[in-house]
Coordinates of C-alpha atoms and ligand atoms in Angstrom, one line a residue:
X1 CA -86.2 -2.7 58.8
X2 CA -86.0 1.2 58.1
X3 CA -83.1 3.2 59.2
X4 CA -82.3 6.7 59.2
X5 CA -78.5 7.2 59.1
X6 CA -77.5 10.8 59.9
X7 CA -74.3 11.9 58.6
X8 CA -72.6 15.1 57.8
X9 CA -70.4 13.6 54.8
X10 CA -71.7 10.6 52.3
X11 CA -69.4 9.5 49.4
X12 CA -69.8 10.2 46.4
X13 CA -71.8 13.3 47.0
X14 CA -69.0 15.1 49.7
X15 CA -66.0 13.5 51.5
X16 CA -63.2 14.6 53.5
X17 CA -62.1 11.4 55.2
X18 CA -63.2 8.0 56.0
X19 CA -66.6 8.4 57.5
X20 CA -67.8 9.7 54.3
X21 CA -66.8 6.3 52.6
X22 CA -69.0 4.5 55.5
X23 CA -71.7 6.3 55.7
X24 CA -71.8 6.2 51.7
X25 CA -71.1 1.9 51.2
X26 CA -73.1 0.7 54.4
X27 CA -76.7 1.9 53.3
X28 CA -75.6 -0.3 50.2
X29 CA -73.9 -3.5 51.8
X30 CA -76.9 -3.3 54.4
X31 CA -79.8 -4.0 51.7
X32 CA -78.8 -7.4 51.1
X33 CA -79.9 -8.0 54.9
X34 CA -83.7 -6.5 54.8
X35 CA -82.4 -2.8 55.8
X36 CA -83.8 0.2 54.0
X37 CA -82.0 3.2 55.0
X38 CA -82.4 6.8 54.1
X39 CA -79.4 8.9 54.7
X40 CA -79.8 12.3 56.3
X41 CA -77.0 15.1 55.2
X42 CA -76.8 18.8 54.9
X43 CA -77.1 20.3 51.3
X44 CA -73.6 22.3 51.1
X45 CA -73.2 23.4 47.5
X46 CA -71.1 20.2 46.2
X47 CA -74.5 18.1 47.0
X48 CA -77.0 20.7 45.6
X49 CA -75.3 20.9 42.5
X50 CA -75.4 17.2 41.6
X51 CA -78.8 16.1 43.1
X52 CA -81.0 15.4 39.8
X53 CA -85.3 15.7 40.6
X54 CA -85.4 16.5 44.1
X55 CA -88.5 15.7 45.7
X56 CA -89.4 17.9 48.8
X57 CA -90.4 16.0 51.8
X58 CA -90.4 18.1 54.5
X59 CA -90.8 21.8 55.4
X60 CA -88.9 23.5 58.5
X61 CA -90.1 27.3 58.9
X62 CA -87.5 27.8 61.7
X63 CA -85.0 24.9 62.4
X64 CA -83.2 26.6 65.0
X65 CA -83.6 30.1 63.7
X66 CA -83.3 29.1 59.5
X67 CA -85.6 28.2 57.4
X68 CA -84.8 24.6 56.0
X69 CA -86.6 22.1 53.2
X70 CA -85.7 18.1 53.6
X71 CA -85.6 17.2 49.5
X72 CA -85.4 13.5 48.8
X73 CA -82.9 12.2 45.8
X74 CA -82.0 8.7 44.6
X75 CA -78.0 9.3 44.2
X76 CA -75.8 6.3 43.0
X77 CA -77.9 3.2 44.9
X78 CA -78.3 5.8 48.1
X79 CA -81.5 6.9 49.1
X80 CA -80.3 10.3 50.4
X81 CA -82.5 12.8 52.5
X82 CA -80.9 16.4 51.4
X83 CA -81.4 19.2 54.3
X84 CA -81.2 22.3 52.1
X85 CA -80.8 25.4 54.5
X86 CA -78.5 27.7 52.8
X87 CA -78.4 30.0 55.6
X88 CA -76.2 27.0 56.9
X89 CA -74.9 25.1 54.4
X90 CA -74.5 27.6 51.2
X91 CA -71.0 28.9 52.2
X92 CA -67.9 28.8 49.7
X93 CA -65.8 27.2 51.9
X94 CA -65.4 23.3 52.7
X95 CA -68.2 21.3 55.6
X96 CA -66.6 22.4 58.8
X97 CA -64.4 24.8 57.7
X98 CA -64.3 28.7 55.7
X99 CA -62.1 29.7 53.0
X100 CA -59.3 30.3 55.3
X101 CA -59.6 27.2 57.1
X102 CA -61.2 28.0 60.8
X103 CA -63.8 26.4 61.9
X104 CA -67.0 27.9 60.9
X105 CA -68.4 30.0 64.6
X106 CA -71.8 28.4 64.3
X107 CA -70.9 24.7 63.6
X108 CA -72.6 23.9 66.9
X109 CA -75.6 25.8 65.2
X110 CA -75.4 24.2 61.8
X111 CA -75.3 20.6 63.3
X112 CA -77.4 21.2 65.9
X113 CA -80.1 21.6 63.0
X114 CA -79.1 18.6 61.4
X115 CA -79.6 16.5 64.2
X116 CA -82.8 18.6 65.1
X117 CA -84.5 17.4 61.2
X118 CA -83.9 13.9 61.9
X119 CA -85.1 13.3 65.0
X120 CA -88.0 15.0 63.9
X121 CA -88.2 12.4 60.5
X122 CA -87.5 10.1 63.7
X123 CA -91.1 11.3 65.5
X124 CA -92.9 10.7 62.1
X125 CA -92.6 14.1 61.0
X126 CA -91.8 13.2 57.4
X127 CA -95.0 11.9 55.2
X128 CA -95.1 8.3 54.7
X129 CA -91.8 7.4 56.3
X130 CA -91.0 6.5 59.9
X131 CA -87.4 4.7 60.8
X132 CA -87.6 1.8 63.0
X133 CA -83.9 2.8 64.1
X134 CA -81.3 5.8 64.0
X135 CA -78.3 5.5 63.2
X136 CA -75.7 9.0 64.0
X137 CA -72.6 9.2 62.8
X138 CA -69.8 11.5 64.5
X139 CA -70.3 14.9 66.6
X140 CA -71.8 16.6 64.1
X141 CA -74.8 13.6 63.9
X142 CA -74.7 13.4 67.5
X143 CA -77.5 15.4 69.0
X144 CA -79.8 13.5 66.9
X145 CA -80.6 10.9 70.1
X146 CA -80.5 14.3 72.5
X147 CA -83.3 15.6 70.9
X148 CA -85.5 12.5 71.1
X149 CA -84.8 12.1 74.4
X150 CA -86.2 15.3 75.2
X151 CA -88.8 16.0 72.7
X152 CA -91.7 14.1 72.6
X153 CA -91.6 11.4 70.4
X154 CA -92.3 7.7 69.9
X155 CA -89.2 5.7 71.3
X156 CA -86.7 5.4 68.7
X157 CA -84.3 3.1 69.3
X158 CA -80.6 4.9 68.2
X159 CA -77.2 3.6 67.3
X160 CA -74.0 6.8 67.4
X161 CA -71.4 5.3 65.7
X162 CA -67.7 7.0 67.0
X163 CA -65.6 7.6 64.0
X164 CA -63.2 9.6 65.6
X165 CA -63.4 10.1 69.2
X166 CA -60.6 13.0 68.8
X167 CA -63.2 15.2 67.3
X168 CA -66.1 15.9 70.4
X169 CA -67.7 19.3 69.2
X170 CA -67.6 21.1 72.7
X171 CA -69.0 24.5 72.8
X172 CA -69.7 27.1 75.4
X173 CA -72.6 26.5 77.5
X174 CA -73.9 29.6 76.3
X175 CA -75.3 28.3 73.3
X176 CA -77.9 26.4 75.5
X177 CA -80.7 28.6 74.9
X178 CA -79.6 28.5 71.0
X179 CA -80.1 24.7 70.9
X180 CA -84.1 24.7 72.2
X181 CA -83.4 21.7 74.7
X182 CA -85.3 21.9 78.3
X183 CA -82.8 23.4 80.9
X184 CA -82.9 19.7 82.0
X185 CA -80.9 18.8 79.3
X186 CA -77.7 20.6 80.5
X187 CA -76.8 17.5 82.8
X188 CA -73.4 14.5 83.6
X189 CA -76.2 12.4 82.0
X190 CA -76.7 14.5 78.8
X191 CA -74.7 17.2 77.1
X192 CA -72.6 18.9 79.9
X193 CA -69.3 18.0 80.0
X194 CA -67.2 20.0 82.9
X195 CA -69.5 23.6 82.3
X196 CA -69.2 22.9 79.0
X197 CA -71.6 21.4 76.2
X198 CA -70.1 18.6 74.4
X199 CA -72.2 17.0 71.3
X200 CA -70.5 14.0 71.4
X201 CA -70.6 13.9 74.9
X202 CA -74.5 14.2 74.5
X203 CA -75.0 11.4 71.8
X204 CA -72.8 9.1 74.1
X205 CA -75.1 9.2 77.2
X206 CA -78.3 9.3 75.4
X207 CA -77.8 6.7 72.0
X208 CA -79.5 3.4 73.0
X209 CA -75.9 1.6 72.0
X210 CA -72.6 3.0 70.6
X211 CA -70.0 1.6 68.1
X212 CA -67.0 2.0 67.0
X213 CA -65.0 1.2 64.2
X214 CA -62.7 -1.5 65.0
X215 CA -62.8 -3.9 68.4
X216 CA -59.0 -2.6 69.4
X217 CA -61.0 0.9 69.5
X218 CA -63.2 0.0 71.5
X219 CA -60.6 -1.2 74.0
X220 CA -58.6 1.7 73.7
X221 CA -60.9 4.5 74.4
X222 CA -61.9 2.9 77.5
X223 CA -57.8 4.5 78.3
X224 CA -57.1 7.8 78.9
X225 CA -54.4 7.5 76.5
X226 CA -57.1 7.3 73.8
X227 CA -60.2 8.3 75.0
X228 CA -59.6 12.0 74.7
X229 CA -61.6 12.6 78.1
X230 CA -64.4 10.8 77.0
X231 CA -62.8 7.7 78.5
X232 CA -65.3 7.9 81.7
X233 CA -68.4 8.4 79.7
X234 CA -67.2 5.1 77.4
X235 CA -66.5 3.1 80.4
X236 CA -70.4 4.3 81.4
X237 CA -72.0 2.3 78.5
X238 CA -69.5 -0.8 78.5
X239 CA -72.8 -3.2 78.1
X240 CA -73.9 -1.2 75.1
X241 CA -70.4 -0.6 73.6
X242 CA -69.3 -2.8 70.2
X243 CA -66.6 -2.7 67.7
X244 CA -67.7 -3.4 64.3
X245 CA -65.1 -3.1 61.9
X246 CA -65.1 -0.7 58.7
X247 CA -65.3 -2.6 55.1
X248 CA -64.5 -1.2 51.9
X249 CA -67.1 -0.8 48.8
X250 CA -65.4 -3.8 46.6
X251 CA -67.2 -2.6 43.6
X252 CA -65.6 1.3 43.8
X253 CA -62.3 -0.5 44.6
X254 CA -61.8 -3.1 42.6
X255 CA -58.4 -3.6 40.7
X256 CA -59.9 -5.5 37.6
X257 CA -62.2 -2.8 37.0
X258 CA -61.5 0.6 38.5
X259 CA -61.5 3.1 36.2
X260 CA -59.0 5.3 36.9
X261 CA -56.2 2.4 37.0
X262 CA -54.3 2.7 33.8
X263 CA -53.6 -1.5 33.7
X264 CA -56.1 -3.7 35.6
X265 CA -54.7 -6.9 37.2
X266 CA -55.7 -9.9 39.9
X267 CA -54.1 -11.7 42.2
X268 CA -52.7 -14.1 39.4
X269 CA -51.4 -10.6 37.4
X270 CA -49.7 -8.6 39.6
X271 CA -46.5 -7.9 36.8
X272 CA -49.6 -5.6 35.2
X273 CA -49.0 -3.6 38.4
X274 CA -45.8 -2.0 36.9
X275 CA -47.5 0.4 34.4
X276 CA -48.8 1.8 37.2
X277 CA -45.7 1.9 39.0
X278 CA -44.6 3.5 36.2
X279 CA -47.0 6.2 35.7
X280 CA -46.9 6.9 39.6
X281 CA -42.7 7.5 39.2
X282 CA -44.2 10.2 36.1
X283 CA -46.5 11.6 38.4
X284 CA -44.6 12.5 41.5
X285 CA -41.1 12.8 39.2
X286 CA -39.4 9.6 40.9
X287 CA -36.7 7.5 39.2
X288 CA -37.3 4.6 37.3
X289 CA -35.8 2.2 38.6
X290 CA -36.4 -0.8 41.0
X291 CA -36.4 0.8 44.3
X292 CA -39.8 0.0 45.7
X293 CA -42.0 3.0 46.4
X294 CA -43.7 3.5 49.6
X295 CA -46.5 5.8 49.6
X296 CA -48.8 7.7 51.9
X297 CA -52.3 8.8 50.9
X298 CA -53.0 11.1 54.4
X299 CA -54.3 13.8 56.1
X300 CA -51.0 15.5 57.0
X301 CA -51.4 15.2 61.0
X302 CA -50.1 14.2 64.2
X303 CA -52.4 11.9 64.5
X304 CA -51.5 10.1 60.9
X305 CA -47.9 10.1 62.2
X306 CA -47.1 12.7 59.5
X307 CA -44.0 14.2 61.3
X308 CA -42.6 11.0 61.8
X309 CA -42.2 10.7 58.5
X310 CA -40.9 14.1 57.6
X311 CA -38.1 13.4 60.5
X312 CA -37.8 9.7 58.6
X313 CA -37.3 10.7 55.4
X314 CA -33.4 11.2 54.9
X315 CA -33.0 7.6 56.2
X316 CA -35.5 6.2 54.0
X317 CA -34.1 7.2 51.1
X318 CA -30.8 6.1 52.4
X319 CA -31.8 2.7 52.9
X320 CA -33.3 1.9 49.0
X321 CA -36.6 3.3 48.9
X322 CA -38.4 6.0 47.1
X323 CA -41.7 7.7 49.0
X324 CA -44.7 9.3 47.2
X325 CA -47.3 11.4 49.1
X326 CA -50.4 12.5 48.5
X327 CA -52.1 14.6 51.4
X328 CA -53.1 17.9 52.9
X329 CA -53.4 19.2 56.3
X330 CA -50.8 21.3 58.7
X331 CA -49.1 23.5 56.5
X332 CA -45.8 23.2 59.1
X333 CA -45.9 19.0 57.7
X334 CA -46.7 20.2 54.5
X335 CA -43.9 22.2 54.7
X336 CA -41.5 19.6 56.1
X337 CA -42.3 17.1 53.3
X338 CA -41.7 19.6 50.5
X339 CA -38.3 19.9 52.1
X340 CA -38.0 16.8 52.3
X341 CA -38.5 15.9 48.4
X342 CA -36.8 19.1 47.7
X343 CA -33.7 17.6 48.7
X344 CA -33.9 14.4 47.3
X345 CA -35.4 14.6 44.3
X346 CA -36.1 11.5 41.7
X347 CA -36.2 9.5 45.2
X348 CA -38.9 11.5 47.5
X349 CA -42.3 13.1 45.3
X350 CA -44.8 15.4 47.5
X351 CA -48.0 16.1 45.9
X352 CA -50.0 18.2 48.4
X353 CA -53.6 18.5 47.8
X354 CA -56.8 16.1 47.5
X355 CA -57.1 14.0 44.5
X356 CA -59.4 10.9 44.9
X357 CA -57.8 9.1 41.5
X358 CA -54.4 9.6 41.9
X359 CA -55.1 8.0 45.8
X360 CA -56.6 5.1 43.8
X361 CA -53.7 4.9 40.8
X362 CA -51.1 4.9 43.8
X363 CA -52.3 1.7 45.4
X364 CA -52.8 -0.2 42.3
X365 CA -48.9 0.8 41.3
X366 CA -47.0 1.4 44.5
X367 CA -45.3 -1.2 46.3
X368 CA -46.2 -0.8 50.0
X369 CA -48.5 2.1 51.8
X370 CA -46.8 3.8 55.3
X371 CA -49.2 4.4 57.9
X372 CA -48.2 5.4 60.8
X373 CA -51.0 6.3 62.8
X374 CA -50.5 7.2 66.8
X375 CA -54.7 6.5 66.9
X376 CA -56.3 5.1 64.0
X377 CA -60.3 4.2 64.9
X378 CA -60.2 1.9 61.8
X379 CA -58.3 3.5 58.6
X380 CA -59.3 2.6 54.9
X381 CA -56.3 3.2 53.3
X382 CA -54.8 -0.2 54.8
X383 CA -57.7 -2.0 53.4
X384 CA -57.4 -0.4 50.2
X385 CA -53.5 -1.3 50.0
X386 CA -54.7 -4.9 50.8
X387 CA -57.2 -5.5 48.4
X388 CA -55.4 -3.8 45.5
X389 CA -51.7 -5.8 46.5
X390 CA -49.7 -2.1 48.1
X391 CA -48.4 -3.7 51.2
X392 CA -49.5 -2.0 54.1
X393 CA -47.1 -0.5 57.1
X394 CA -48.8 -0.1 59.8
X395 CA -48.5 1.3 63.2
X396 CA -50.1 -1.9 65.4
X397 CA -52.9 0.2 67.1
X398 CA -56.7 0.4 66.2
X399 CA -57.9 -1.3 63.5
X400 CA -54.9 -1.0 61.8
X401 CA -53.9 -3.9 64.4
X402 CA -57.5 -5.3 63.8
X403 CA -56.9 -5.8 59.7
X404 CA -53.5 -6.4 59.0
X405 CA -51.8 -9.5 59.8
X406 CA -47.7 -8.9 60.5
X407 CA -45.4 -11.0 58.5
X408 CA -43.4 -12.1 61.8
X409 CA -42.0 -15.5 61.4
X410 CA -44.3 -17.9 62.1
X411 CA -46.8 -15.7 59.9
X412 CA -45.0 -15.9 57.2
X413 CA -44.6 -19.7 57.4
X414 CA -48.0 -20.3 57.8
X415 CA -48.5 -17.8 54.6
X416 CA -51.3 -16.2 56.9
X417 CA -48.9 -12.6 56.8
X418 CA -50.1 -9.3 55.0
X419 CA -48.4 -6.5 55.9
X420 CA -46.5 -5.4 58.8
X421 CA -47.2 -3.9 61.7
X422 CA -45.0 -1.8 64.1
X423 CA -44.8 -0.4 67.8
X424 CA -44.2 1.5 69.7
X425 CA -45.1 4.6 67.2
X426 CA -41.9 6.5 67.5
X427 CA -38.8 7.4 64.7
X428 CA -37.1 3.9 65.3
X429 CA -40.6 1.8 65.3
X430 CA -41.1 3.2 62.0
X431 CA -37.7 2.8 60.4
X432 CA -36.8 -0.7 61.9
X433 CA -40.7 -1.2 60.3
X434 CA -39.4 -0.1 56.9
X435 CA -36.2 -1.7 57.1
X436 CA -37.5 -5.0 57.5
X437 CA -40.2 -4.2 54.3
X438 CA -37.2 -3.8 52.5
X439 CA -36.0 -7.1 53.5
X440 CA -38.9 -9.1 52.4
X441 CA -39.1 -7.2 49.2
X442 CA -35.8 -8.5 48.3
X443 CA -37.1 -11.6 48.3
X444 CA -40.0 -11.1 45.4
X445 CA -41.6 -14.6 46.0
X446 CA -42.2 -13.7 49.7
X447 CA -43.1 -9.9 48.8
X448 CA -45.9 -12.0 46.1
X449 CA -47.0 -14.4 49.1
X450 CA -47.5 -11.3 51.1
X451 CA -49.9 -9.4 48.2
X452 CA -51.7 -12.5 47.1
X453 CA -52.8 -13.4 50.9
X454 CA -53.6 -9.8 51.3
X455 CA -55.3 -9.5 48.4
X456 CA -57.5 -13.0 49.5
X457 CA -58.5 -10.8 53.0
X458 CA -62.3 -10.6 53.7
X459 CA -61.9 -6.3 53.3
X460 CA -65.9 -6.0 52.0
X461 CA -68.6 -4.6 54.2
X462 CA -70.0 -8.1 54.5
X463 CA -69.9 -9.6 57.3
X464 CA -69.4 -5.9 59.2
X465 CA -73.0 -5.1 57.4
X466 CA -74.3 -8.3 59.0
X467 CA -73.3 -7.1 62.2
X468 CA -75.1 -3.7 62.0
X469 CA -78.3 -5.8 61.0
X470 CA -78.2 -7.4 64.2
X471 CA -77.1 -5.2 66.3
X472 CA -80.3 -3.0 64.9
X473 CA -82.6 -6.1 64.9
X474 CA -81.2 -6.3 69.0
X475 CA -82.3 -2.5 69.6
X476 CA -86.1 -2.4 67.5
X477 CA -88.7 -3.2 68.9
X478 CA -90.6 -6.5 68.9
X479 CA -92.4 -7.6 65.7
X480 CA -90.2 -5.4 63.3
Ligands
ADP1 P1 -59.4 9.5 58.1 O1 -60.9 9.4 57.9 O2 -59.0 9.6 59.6 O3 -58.8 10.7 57.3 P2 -59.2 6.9 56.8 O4 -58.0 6.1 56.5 O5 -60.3 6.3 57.6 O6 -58.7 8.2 57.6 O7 -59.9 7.5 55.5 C1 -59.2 8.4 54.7 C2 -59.9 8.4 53.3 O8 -59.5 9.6 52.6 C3 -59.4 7.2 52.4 O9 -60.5 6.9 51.5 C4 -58.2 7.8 51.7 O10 -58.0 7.2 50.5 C5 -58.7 9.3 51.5 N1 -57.7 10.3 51.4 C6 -56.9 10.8 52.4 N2 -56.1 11.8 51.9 C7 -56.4 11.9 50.6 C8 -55.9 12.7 49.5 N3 -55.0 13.7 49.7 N4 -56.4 12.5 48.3 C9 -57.3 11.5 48.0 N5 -57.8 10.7 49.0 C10 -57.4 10.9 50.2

């Protein structure tokens, strides 16, 4: 089976949250199932400066007003289809966003173009290499299954995987003429959404089935209070809606063997975990001493539940613990969190920025990870905290609810706990949360209990690769 997978962000080449991590470890965990996948992303200058003997496949003259090249790399296991347009993608500033942090004005244009190239390597465009299925990720992916609706190509049966339903890339109908689709196309069955033109919108209605990232997801943005508007247009492909849970790439994060982890350790040596307990306490200036340390590793959001924390902080540290936090995002929550370390320092450590080793150091020598997510479509870091023995903290929503298992009573007796889960996601959900953290950790055979099961959870893209297999197999046609 071939797949195309169309993504705007693919670890290890560019990453600025979890679907990067996906798109990057499925293509991988799906070849031991008969997949073959080629991975569609723009060339933004982090990418063209590390691809090595680029081969070009594929010539655009004008891909929606830009002349574009598709060059073919072999990039750490990935088979990755580059699309170098630099009139889109050679800009200083990050994927989505300029130096100063707005959103770039033609993102609908740039990504429009994306998902333009591969549903033209979906017709057959591309010498020598037709997908059986499509496979979008996100917004940005999105208009991929628009434009083989409306152009005129072999049926290509397409999978739009919802990261993030929060993010929907609406523009102004205005761009319509910009985007080369019949006037047809501006429909409640395609890309309109109330006068508007919605990408996401767009791949919803037209992708031949649509997943999301956990099963709890799924539910909840069939709500209002998730679905972000969208909850209509979910509830209009309920037959070809899944939730396929996210896994983690077990070799990349692996506690025995990751490089950046000063002392490696198992299940049956967790004491090796304080060196790196000790070096995170250097790091972010805390005490040493044997307060456990929470961390967070976040995008500094409302949606992460960032200000929660910020308003938590003082009464952390009253009750015994020490917090370190490693994130960017809204400059007022950066703000608040500095504060917050400012006036407790050796007990609270803020290190604002992005800093992919130190996020890995911190769950191989931290005691428990805070998450405290008001939406959370899957979330890695819990996995991570599970498989490397940081006891996750977790708001009980998404897939957060999906992959940790609270240590309530009965849990714990039945030694099937690994973390802790909260509700409803509020100040006093989140210290009542930490407060009884604190109380298991007092007890350090329970707290070991808690790692080792954790540690023993199926986190690996597996059986969630497994799914995807069949869900394609489902969708091709007969005799693939
Ligand atoms: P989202 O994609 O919504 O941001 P996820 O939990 O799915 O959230 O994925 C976040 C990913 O980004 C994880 O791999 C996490 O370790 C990483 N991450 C988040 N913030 C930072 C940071 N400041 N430095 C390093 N890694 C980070």
């Amino acid at each position: 089976m071939k797949v195309l997978s169309v993504s705007s962000e693919v670890f290890p080449l560019i990453k600025t949250g979890g679907l990067a991590d996906v798109a990057g470890a499925l293509p991988i965990a799906l070849k031991r199932f008969g997949v073959e996948t080629k991975t569609l992303m723009p060339g933004y200058p982090a990418v063209m400066k590390v691809i090595r003997d680029p081969v070009v496949r594929l010539r655009f003259d004008d891909l929606l007003g830009e002349p574009a090249t598709v060059l073919e790399v072999h990039h750490e296991g990935l088979d990755i289809l580059v699309l170098d347009a630099p009139g889109y993608y050679d800009r200083p500033g990050g994927p989505y966003l300029d130096q100063t942090g707005k959103d770039y004005p033609d993102n609908w244009r740039r990504f429009a173009a994306l998902s333009l190239a591969g549903a033209e390597i979906a017709a057959g465009l591309m010498p020598g290499w037709r997908p059986d299925i499509v496979h979008t990720h996100d917004w940005q992916a999105a208009m991929t299954s628009v434009y083989m609706r409306y152009y005129p190509t072999p049926e290509v049966p397409s999978v739009l995987t919802v990261h993030n339903i929060a993010f929907q890339g609406q523009f102004g109908a205005e761009i319509l003429p910009g985007l080369r689709l019949p006037p047809h196309a501006y429909s409640t069955e395609s890309i309109e959404y109330y006068n508007n033109i919605g990408f996401l919108k767009g791949g919803l209605k037209t992708a031949h089935a649509v997943t999301t990232v956990s099963p709890s997801y799924a539910q909840e943005i069939l709500e209002a209070e998730f679905g972000m508007g969208l909850e209509g247009v979910i509830a209009s492909r309920i037959d070809s809606l899944h939730g396929i849970v996210n896994g983690i790439d077990a070799d990349i994060w692996n506690p025995a063997t990751d490089p950046v982890v000063h002392t490696h350790y198992t299940a049956t040596s967790l004491k090796n975990r304080a060196e790196n307990r000790a070096s995170i306490a250097d790091f972010f200036g805390l005490h040493h001493d044997s307060a456990p340390i929470l961390c967070i590793i976040s995008r500094l959001t409302w949606q992460k539940g960032m200000d929660l924390i910020a308003a938590s902080a003082d009464e952390i540290v009253e009750m015994g613990a020490k917090l370190a936090i490693l994130g960017s995002g809204d400059a007022a929550l950066e703000g608040s969190l500095l504060a917050a370390a400012a006036r407790h320092p050796g007990r609270i450590g803020v290190s604002i920025g992005y800093n992919e080793p130190m996020s890995h150091l911190m769950q191989a020598g931290c005691d428990a990870i805070v998450i405290p997510s008001r939406f959370e479509p899957c979330g890695l870091t819990q996995l991570y905290g599970l498989r490397y023995g940081c006891i996750p903290i977790v708001a009980r929503t998404g897939g957060l609810n999906d992959t940790v298992i609270d240590a309530n009573h009965a849990a714990l007796a039945a030694k099937v706990a690994t973390g802790i889960q909260f509700s409803p996601v509020t100040k006093s959900g989140l210290l009542h949360a930490i407060r009884r953290a604190l109380h298991l950790y007092t007890d350090q055979k329970v707290w070991t209990q808690l790692q080792k099961q954790g540690m023993k959870s199926d986190v690996s893209w597996e059986k969630s690769a497994e799914r995807y297999a069949a869900l394609y197999s489902s969708l091709a046609p007969k005799g693939k």
